[in-house]
Amino acid sequence: MVILTLNCGSSSAKYQVYDWDAKDVLAVGVVERIGLEYSTIEHQALGKDEYKTQFSSPTHKEAIELIISILQDKQYGVIDDISKIGAVGHRVLHGGEKFKKSTLVTDEILKSLKELVTLGPLHMPANIMGIEAARKVMPNVPHAIVMDTAWHQTMPPASYMYAVPYEWYEKYNVRRYGFHGTSFLYTAKRASVLLGKAPRDTNVIICHIGNGASICAVKNGICVDTSMGLTPLEGLVMGSRSGDLDPAILPYIMNLTGVTSQEIDTLLNKKSGLIGLCGRSDRRDVQAAAQAGDAKAQLGVDLECHRLKKYIGAYMAEIGKVDAIVFTAGVGEMGGHIRWCSCSGLENLGVKLDKKKNEIAHCRNAEFEISTDDSPVKVFVIPTDEELVMTEDAYALMAGTYDVHTNFHYSFEDKTYVNKARARGFAKNLETRPELKDILASPR
């Protein structure tokens, strides 16, 4: 049996096919430009040639129909019949306070999701369209939703409430929700394994740094605070999002320039962050420009790391004794300069980064320990695997064995767990970079 996971954006649909019995990834791919004049698909199946083409996809329904078709294709596919798909897991941005854990999709559940669209107007419509389209194409298969916000439902009120009129919370659901939950769940559990502790005995700070970025304080294995808020705009400096700012800036700029609230929303989400500071969002481009003497690019690097360091320090104060700091997601896994800059100066708090290990650790196929041997606080680079969380949740919901993560055991919590797809990739990396083996983070 295989599990299909779908992550539908406004104009895209990412997917993965996982062989539950073999515990291996069979195929991954993405459909882009949905709803435009033409769409594209990039598909890669285990042991087969990559497939790319253009096609017409006015809606997510056509995109998902093509995904199912290519999965059954004799040359590029991985299954011979759609009945081999035992369950489908869908990533959903926002569960509000209604969804504290993953759940199977019903008409009533879809109705509840639609009531939450105002909390995530940029992402939720696409998430829902993807679920509806997949249910039409695969009506007899169990569909599960996995919310980005569910992991953060353990936060205490002092962490999730804002100091605004209380009726805003009562009437309009204004509170901190947090995002990147599946990533934090996976990396928190993996950090416990690497530390040789049970999750309930583990305190870690996790930095999920991609184009979007957030940080999470994990105490005794559960989330107690996070940087993103009602929406994914708050917190760290991101590729195109501002992160934290003085709220008074908004009416100030609106009064001076005449921009509307919708225009301000676009400016803060799509034209701020690193793009706003230096015109670039890809950290590789920002770093290259900074090294070439671009003062604005250097400001972007400095500001991003300064904000990260502030949050790390604040969360260390909040959770007490910290076992480890974890870096994950694209930049967290590959951006050594961001890791180094954000941890430098934290030595008095027990964080000692090994410069050589940090420089070597840019490979997305393995877990690394980049702190010095005598560092009281360990520093790990752990590649995230949100798709695996979605896969295991979907299977368990289908099988009737699922429960909230504090009562549920994931396969990747075991010391013997091996990600076969990454193991293959790491073996290839070792052929040209044997030094990677020396910084592997092995379970204690």
Coordinates of C-alpha atoms in Angstrom, one line a residue:
M1 CA 0.0 0.0 0.0
V2 CA 1.2 3.5 -0.7
I3 CA 0.3 6.9 0.9
L4 CA 0.0 10.0 -1.2
T5 CA 0.7 13.4 0.4
L6 CA -0.4 16.7 -1.2
N7 CA 0.6 20.2 -0.4
C8 CA -1.5 22.6 -2.5
G9 CA -0.6 26.2 -2.9
S10 CA -2.5 28.9 -4.7
S11 CA -1.0 27.9 -8.1
S12 CA 0.9 24.7 -7.2
A13 CA 0.6 21.1 -6.0
K14 CA 3.5 19.3 -4.4
Y15 CA 3.2 15.6 -3.9
Q16 CA 5.0 12.5 -2.6
V17 CA 4.3 8.8 -2.8
Y18 CA 5.4 6.6 0.1
D19 CA 5.5 2.8 0.1
W20 CA 4.3 2.0 3.6
D21 CA 5.4 -1.6 3.5
A22 CA 8.9 -0.9 2.2
K23 CA 9.2 2.4 4.3
D24 CA 10.6 4.3 1.3
V25 CA 9.8 7.2 -1.0
L26 CA 8.7 6.0 -4.4
A27 CA 8.1 9.4 -6.1
V28 CA 8.1 13.1 -5.6
G29 CA 6.9 15.9 -7.9
V30 CA 5.3 19.3 -8.2
V31 CA 2.7 20.9 -10.5
E32 CA 3.2 24.6 -11.0
R33 CA 1.3 27.5 -12.7
I34 CA -2.1 26.1 -12.0
G35 CA -4.8 28.4 -13.4
L36 CA -2.4 30.2 -15.8
E37 CA -2.1 29.9 -19.6
Y38 CA -0.2 26.6 -19.2
S39 CA 1.0 24.5 -16.3
T40 CA 4.1 22.4 -15.7
I41 CA 4.8 19.2 -13.9
E42 CA 8.2 17.8 -12.7
H43 CA 8.1 14.2 -11.6
Q44 CA 10.8 11.9 -10.3
A45 CA 10.2 8.3 -9.5
L46 CA 12.7 5.9 -7.8
G47 CA 15.0 4.3 -10.4
K48 CA 13.3 6.1 -13.3
D49 CA 14.0 9.0 -15.6
E50 CA 12.7 12.4 -14.6
Y51 CA 9.5 13.5 -16.3
K52 CA 8.7 17.1 -17.3
T53 CA 6.0 18.5 -19.5
Q54 CA 3.6 21.4 -20.0
F55 CA -0.2 20.9 -19.9
S56 CA -3.5 22.7 -19.3
S57 CA -4.6 22.9 -15.7
P58 CA -7.3 25.5 -15.1
T59 CA -7.9 24.2 -11.6
H60 CA -6.4 21.9 -9.0
K61 CA -8.7 19.1 -10.3
E62 CA -6.8 18.8 -13.6
A63 CA -3.5 19.0 -11.8
I64 CA -4.4 16.1 -9.4
E65 CA -5.8 14.1 -12.3
L66 CA -2.4 14.4 -14.1
I67 CA -0.6 13.4 -10.9
I68 CA -2.7 10.2 -10.6
S69 CA -2.2 9.5 -14.3
I70 CA 1.6 9.9 -14.2
L71 CA 1.8 7.7 -11.0
Q72 CA 0.2 4.9 -13.0
D73 CA 2.2 5.5 -16.2
K74 CA 4.1 2.4 -17.4
Q75 CA 7.3 4.4 -18.1
Y76 CA 7.4 6.9 -15.2
G77 CA 4.9 5.6 -12.7
V78 CA 5.2 3.7 -9.5
I79 CA 1.8 2.0 -9.1
D80 CA -0.3 -0.1 -11.6
D81 CA -3.7 0.8 -10.1
I82 CA -5.1 3.7 -8.2
S83 CA -6.5 1.2 -5.6
K84 CA -2.9 0.9 -4.4
I85 CA -3.3 4.3 -2.8
G86 CA -4.5 3.6 0.7
A87 CA -4.8 7.1 2.0
V88 CA -4.1 10.8 1.1
G89 CA -2.6 13.3 3.5
H90 CA -3.2 17.0 2.9
R91 CA -1.2 19.9 4.4
V92 CA -3.4 22.7 5.7
L93 CA -2.1 26.0 6.9
H94 CA -4.5 26.9 9.6
G95 CA -6.6 24.9 12.0
G96 CA -7.5 27.8 14.3
E97 CA -8.6 26.5 17.7
K98 CA -10.9 24.0 16.1
F99 CA -8.3 21.5 15.1
K100 CA -5.7 20.5 17.7
K101 CA -4.5 17.4 15.8
S102 CA -4.8 15.7 12.4
T103 CA -8.2 14.3 11.4
L104 CA -10.0 12.5 8.6
V105 CA -11.8 14.7 6.1
T106 CA -15.6 14.7 6.0
D107 CA -18.1 17.2 4.5
E108 CA -18.5 18.7 8.0
I109 CA -14.7 19.0 8.4
L110 CA -14.5 20.8 5.1
K111 CA -17.3 23.2 6.2
S112 CA -15.3 24.0 9.4
L113 CA -12.1 24.6 7.3
K114 CA -14.0 27.1 5.1
E115 CA -15.0 29.0 8.3
L116 CA -11.2 29.5 9.0
V117 CA -10.4 31.0 5.6
T118 CA -10.2 34.6 7.1
L119 CA -7.4 33.4 9.3
G120 CA -5.3 32.4 6.3
P121 CA -6.7 34.1 3.2
L122 CA -3.5 33.6 1.1
H123 CA -3.2 29.8 1.7
M124 CA -6.5 28.3 2.9
P125 CA -8.5 28.6 -0.3
A126 CA -5.8 26.7 -2.2
N127 CA -5.6 24.1 0.6
I128 CA -9.3 23.5 0.5
M129 CA -9.4 23.5 -3.4
G130 CA -6.8 20.7 -3.3
I131 CA -8.7 18.6 -0.8
E132 CA -11.9 19.0 -2.8
A133 CA -10.2 18.2 -6.1
A134 CA -8.5 15.1 -4.6
R135 CA -11.7 13.8 -3.1
K136 CA -13.4 14.0 -6.5
V137 CA -10.6 12.1 -8.2
M138 CA -10.2 9.6 -5.4
P139 CA -13.7 9.5 -3.7
N140 CA -13.2 6.0 -2.1
V141 CA -9.9 6.8 -0.4
P142 CA -9.6 8.2 3.2
H143 CA -8.3 11.7 3.1
A144 CA -6.6 13.3 6.1
I145 CA -5.7 16.9 7.0
V146 CA -2.5 17.8 8.8
M147 CA -2.5 21.4 10.2
D148 CA 0.6 23.6 10.5
T149 CA -0.9 25.1 13.6
A150 CA -1.8 21.8 15.5
W151 CA 1.7 21.4 17.0
H152 CA 1.5 24.8 18.7
Q153 CA -1.8 24.1 20.6
T154 CA 0.2 23.2 23.7
M155 CA 1.3 26.8 24.2
P156 CA 0.1 28.4 27.5
P157 CA -2.1 31.5 27.3
A158 CA 0.8 33.8 28.3
S159 CA 2.5 32.7 25.1
Y160 CA -0.4 32.8 22.7
M161 CA -2.4 35.8 23.8
Y162 CA -1.8 39.3 22.7
A163 CA -2.2 42.4 25.0
V164 CA -5.1 43.8 22.9
P165 CA -8.8 44.1 23.9
Y166 CA -9.8 40.6 25.1
E167 CA -13.0 40.7 22.9
W168 CA -10.7 40.5 19.8
Y169 CA -9.9 37.0 21.0
E170 CA -13.4 36.1 21.9
K171 CA -15.1 37.5 18.8
Y172 CA -12.4 37.3 16.1
N173 CA -10.0 34.6 17.2
V174 CA -7.0 37.0 17.5
R175 CA -4.2 35.0 19.1
R176 CA -0.8 33.5 18.3
Y177 CA -1.2 30.2 16.4
G178 CA 2.2 29.5 15.0
F179 CA 3.1 27.6 11.8
H180 CA 5.7 25.1 10.4
G181 CA 4.2 22.7 13.0
T182 CA 4.9 19.5 11.1
S183 CA 8.5 20.5 10.7
F184 CA 8.8 21.3 14.4
L185 CA 7.2 18.0 15.3
Y186 CA 9.6 16.0 13.2
T187 CA 12.8 17.8 14.3
A188 CA 11.8 17.9 17.9
K189 CA 11.3 14.1 17.9
R190 CA 14.6 13.6 16.0
A191 CA 16.5 15.8 18.4
S192 CA 15.3 13.7 21.3
V193 CA 16.7 10.6 19.5
L194 CA 20.0 12.3 18.9
L195 CA 20.2 13.4 22.6
G196 CA 19.3 9.9 23.8
K197 CA 16.3 11.2 25.7
A198 CA 12.5 10.7 25.7
P199 CA 10.7 13.6 24.2
R200 CA 9.1 14.5 27.6
D201 CA 12.6 15.0 29.0
T202 CA 13.9 17.2 26.1
N203 CA 14.2 20.9 25.9
V204 CA 15.2 22.3 22.5
I205 CA 15.0 25.5 20.4
I206 CA 14.3 24.8 16.7
C207 CA 15.0 27.3 14.0
H208 CA 13.1 26.6 10.8
I209 CA 14.7 28.9 8.3
G210 CA 13.5 28.9 4.7
N211 CA 12.0 31.7 2.6
G212 CA 9.5 31.7 5.4
A213 CA 11.1 31.3 8.8
S214 CA 10.1 30.8 12.4
I215 CA 11.5 29.6 15.7
C216 CA 10.0 27.3 18.3
A217 CA 10.7 26.8 22.0
V218 CA 10.1 23.1 23.0
K219 CA 10.0 22.3 26.7
N220 CA 9.5 18.7 27.9
G221 CA 8.8 17.7 24.3
I222 CA 6.0 20.2 23.6
C223 CA 5.7 23.6 22.1
V224 CA 5.6 26.4 24.7
D225 CA 6.3 29.4 22.4
T226 CA 6.8 30.3 18.7
S227 CA 7.7 33.4 16.7
M228 CA 4.9 33.4 14.1
G229 CA 1.5 34.7 15.2
L230 CA -2.0 35.0 14.0
T231 CA -0.5 34.7 10.5
P232 CA 3.0 33.7 9.2
L233 CA 4.0 37.4 9.1
E234 CA 5.3 37.9 12.6
G235 CA 8.7 37.0 14.0
L236 CA 11.9 36.5 12.2
V237 CA 13.2 38.4 9.2
M238 CA 12.2 36.3 6.1
G239 CA 12.8 36.3 2.4
S240 CA 9.9 38.7 1.6
R241 CA 8.1 39.1 5.0
S242 CA 9.0 41.8 7.5
G243 CA 8.7 39.8 10.7
D244 CA 8.4 41.9 13.9
L245 CA 7.8 45.6 13.6
D246 CA 6.2 48.5 15.5
P247 CA 2.4 48.3 14.7
A248 CA 2.3 52.2 14.6
I249 CA 4.4 52.0 11.4
L250 CA 1.3 50.9 9.5
P251 CA -1.0 53.9 10.1
Y252 CA 2.0 56.2 9.8
I253 CA 2.9 54.9 6.3
M254 CA -0.8 54.7 5.2
N255 CA -1.3 58.4 6.2
L256 CA 1.8 59.6 4.5
T257 CA 1.5 57.6 1.3
G258 CA -2.3 56.9 0.9
V259 CA -1.7 53.1 0.5
T260 CA -4.7 50.9 1.4
S261 CA -4.8 48.2 4.1
Q262 CA -4.6 45.6 1.3
E263 CA -1.6 47.3 -0.2
I264 CA 0.1 47.4 3.2
D265 CA -0.6 43.7 3.6
T266 CA 1.1 43.0 0.2
L267 CA 4.0 45.2 1.1
L268 CA 4.7 43.4 4.4
N269 CA 4.2 39.9 3.0
K270 CA 5.8 40.1 -0.4
K271 CA 8.0 43.2 -0.6
S272 CA 9.6 43.4 2.8
G273 CA 12.1 41.2 4.6
L274 CA 15.3 40.7 2.6
I275 CA 13.7 41.7 -0.6
G276 CA 12.7 45.0 0.9
L277 CA 16.2 45.5 2.4
C278 CA 18.4 44.6 -0.5
G279 CA 16.3 43.4 -3.4
R280 CA 17.1 39.7 -3.0
S281 CA 15.5 36.9 -1.1
D282 CA 17.7 33.8 -1.9
R283 CA 20.2 33.7 1.0
R284 CA 22.9 32.5 -1.4
D285 CA 22.4 35.7 -3.5
V286 CA 22.3 37.9 -0.4
Q287 CA 25.5 36.4 1.0
A288 CA 27.3 36.7 -2.4
A289 CA 26.3 40.3 -2.7
A290 CA 27.4 41.0 0.9
Q291 CA 30.8 39.4 0.2
A292 CA 31.1 41.6 -2.9
G293 CA 30.7 44.7 -0.8
D294 CA 26.9 45.4 -1.1
A295 CA 26.1 47.3 2.1
K296 CA 22.4 46.6 1.9
A297 CA 22.9 42.9 1.5
Q298 CA 25.3 42.9 4.5
L299 CA 22.6 44.7 6.4
G300 CA 20.1 42.0 5.4
V301 CA 22.5 39.2 6.7
D302 CA 23.2 41.1 9.9
L303 CA 19.5 41.9 10.6
E304 CA 18.4 38.3 10.0
C305 CA 21.0 36.9 12.3
H306 CA 20.4 39.6 15.0
R307 CA 16.7 38.7 15.1
L308 CA 17.5 35.0 15.3
K309 CA 19.9 35.5 18.1
K310 CA 17.4 37.6 20.1
Y311 CA 14.8 34.9 19.8
I312 CA 17.2 32.1 20.7
G313 CA 18.3 34.1 23.8
A314 CA 14.7 34.9 24.8
Y315 CA 13.6 31.2 24.5
M316 CA 16.6 30.0 26.5
A317 CA 15.4 32.3 29.3
E318 CA 11.9 31.0 28.8
I319 CA 12.5 27.3 28.9
G320 CA 15.5 27.1 31.3
K321 CA 18.1 24.4 30.7
V322 CA 18.4 23.9 26.9
D323 CA 19.6 20.5 25.6
A324 CA 20.1 21.6 22.0
I325 CA 19.5 24.2 19.3
V326 CA 18.3 22.8 16.0
F327 CA 18.6 24.3 12.5
T328 CA 16.3 23.0 9.8
A329 CA 14.7 23.8 6.4
G330 CA 16.5 25.1 3.3
V331 CA 18.6 27.9 4.8
G332 CA 18.9 26.2 8.2
E333 CA 20.3 23.1 6.6
M334 CA 22.5 24.8 4.0
G335 CA 23.3 28.3 5.3
G336 CA 26.3 27.9 7.4
H337 CA 26.9 31.7 7.6
I338 CA 23.4 32.2 9.1
R339 CA 24.0 29.5 11.7
W340 CA 27.4 30.9 12.6
C341 CA 26.3 34.5 12.8
S342 CA 23.2 33.8 14.9
C343 CA 25.0 31.6 17.4
S344 CA 28.2 33.7 17.8
G345 CA 28.2 35.6 21.1
L346 CA 26.0 32.9 22.8
E347 CA 29.0 31.2 24.3
N348 CA 28.2 32.6 27.8
L349 CA 24.9 30.8 27.5
G350 CA 26.6 27.5 26.8
V351 CA 26.4 27.5 23.0
K352 CA 29.7 26.7 21.3
L353 CA 29.7 26.2 17.6
D354 CA 32.6 24.4 15.9
K355 CA 33.6 26.6 13.0
K356 CA 34.9 23.8 10.8
K357 CA 32.0 21.4 11.4
N358 CA 29.6 24.3 10.6
E359 CA 31.3 25.0 7.3
I360 CA 31.3 21.4 6.3
A361 CA 27.6 20.8 7.2
H362 CA 25.8 21.7 4.0
C363 CA 24.2 18.5 2.8
R364 CA 20.5 17.9 3.0
N365 CA 20.7 14.1 3.3
A366 CA 22.0 13.7 6.9
E367 CA 21.8 14.9 10.5
F368 CA 24.9 16.7 11.8
E369 CA 26.2 17.8 15.1
I370 CA 28.1 21.1 14.6
S371 CA 28.8 22.2 18.2
T372 CA 32.1 21.7 19.9
D373 CA 32.7 18.5 21.9
D374 CA 32.6 20.5 25.2
S375 CA 29.5 22.6 24.3
P376 CA 27.0 22.4 27.1
V377 CA 24.2 23.1 24.6
K378 CA 24.4 20.8 21.5
V379 CA 23.8 22.3 18.1
F380 CA 22.3 20.1 15.4
V381 CA 21.4 20.4 11.7
I382 CA 18.4 18.2 11.1
P383 CA 16.8 18.0 7.7
T384 CA 13.1 18.2 8.1
D385 CA 10.6 15.7 6.8
E386 CA 7.1 17.2 6.9
E387 CA 5.9 14.7 4.3
L388 CA 6.7 11.8 6.6
V389 CA 4.7 13.3 9.4
M390 CA 1.8 13.7 7.0
T391 CA 2.2 10.2 5.8
E392 CA 2.3 8.6 9.2
D393 CA -0.7 10.7 10.4
A394 CA -2.7 9.7 7.3
Y395 CA -1.9 6.0 7.8
A396 CA -2.7 6.0 11.5
L397 CA -6.0 7.9 10.9
M398 CA -7.0 5.3 8.3
A399 CA -6.0 2.4 10.6
G400 CA -7.7 4.0 13.6
T401 CA -4.5 4.1 15.7
Y402 CA -3.8 7.9 15.6
D403 CA -3.6 10.2 18.6
V404 CA -2.2 13.6 19.5
H405 CA 1.6 13.6 19.2
T406 CA 2.1 13.4 23.0
N407 CA 0.4 10.0 23.0
F408 CA 1.5 8.8 19.6
H409 CA 4.7 7.1 18.6
Y410 CA 6.3 7.9 15.2
S411 CA 8.7 5.6 13.4
F412 CA 11.3 8.4 13.3
E413 CA 11.4 8.4 17.1
D414 CA 13.3 5.1 17.0
K415 CA 17.1 4.9 17.2
T416 CA 17.0 2.4 14.4
Y417 CA 15.1 4.6 12.1
V418 CA 16.6 5.1 8.6
N419 CA 15.4 7.4 5.9
K420 CA 16.2 5.3 2.9
A421 CA 15.9 8.0 0.3
R422 CA 18.3 10.3 2.2
A423 CA 20.7 7.4 2.9
R424 CA 21.0 6.9 -0.9
G425 CA 21.7 10.6 -1.3
F426 CA 24.2 10.7 1.5
A427 CA 26.1 7.7 0.0
K428 CA 26.5 9.8 -3.2
N429 CA 27.7 12.8 -1.2
L430 CA 30.3 10.7 0.6
E431 CA 31.9 9.9 -2.8
T432 CA 33.1 13.4 -3.2
R433 CA 32.9 14.7 0.5
P434 CA 34.2 12.0 2.9
E435 CA 34.6 14.6 5.6
L436 CA 30.8 14.6 6.1
K437 CA 31.0 11.3 7.9
D438 CA 33.0 12.9 10.7
I439 CA 30.2 15.2 11.8
L440 CA 27.2 12.9 11.7
A441 CA 25.0 13.2 14.7
S442 CA 24.5 9.6 15.9
P443 CA 21.9 8.6 18.4
R444 CA 23.4 8.4 21.9

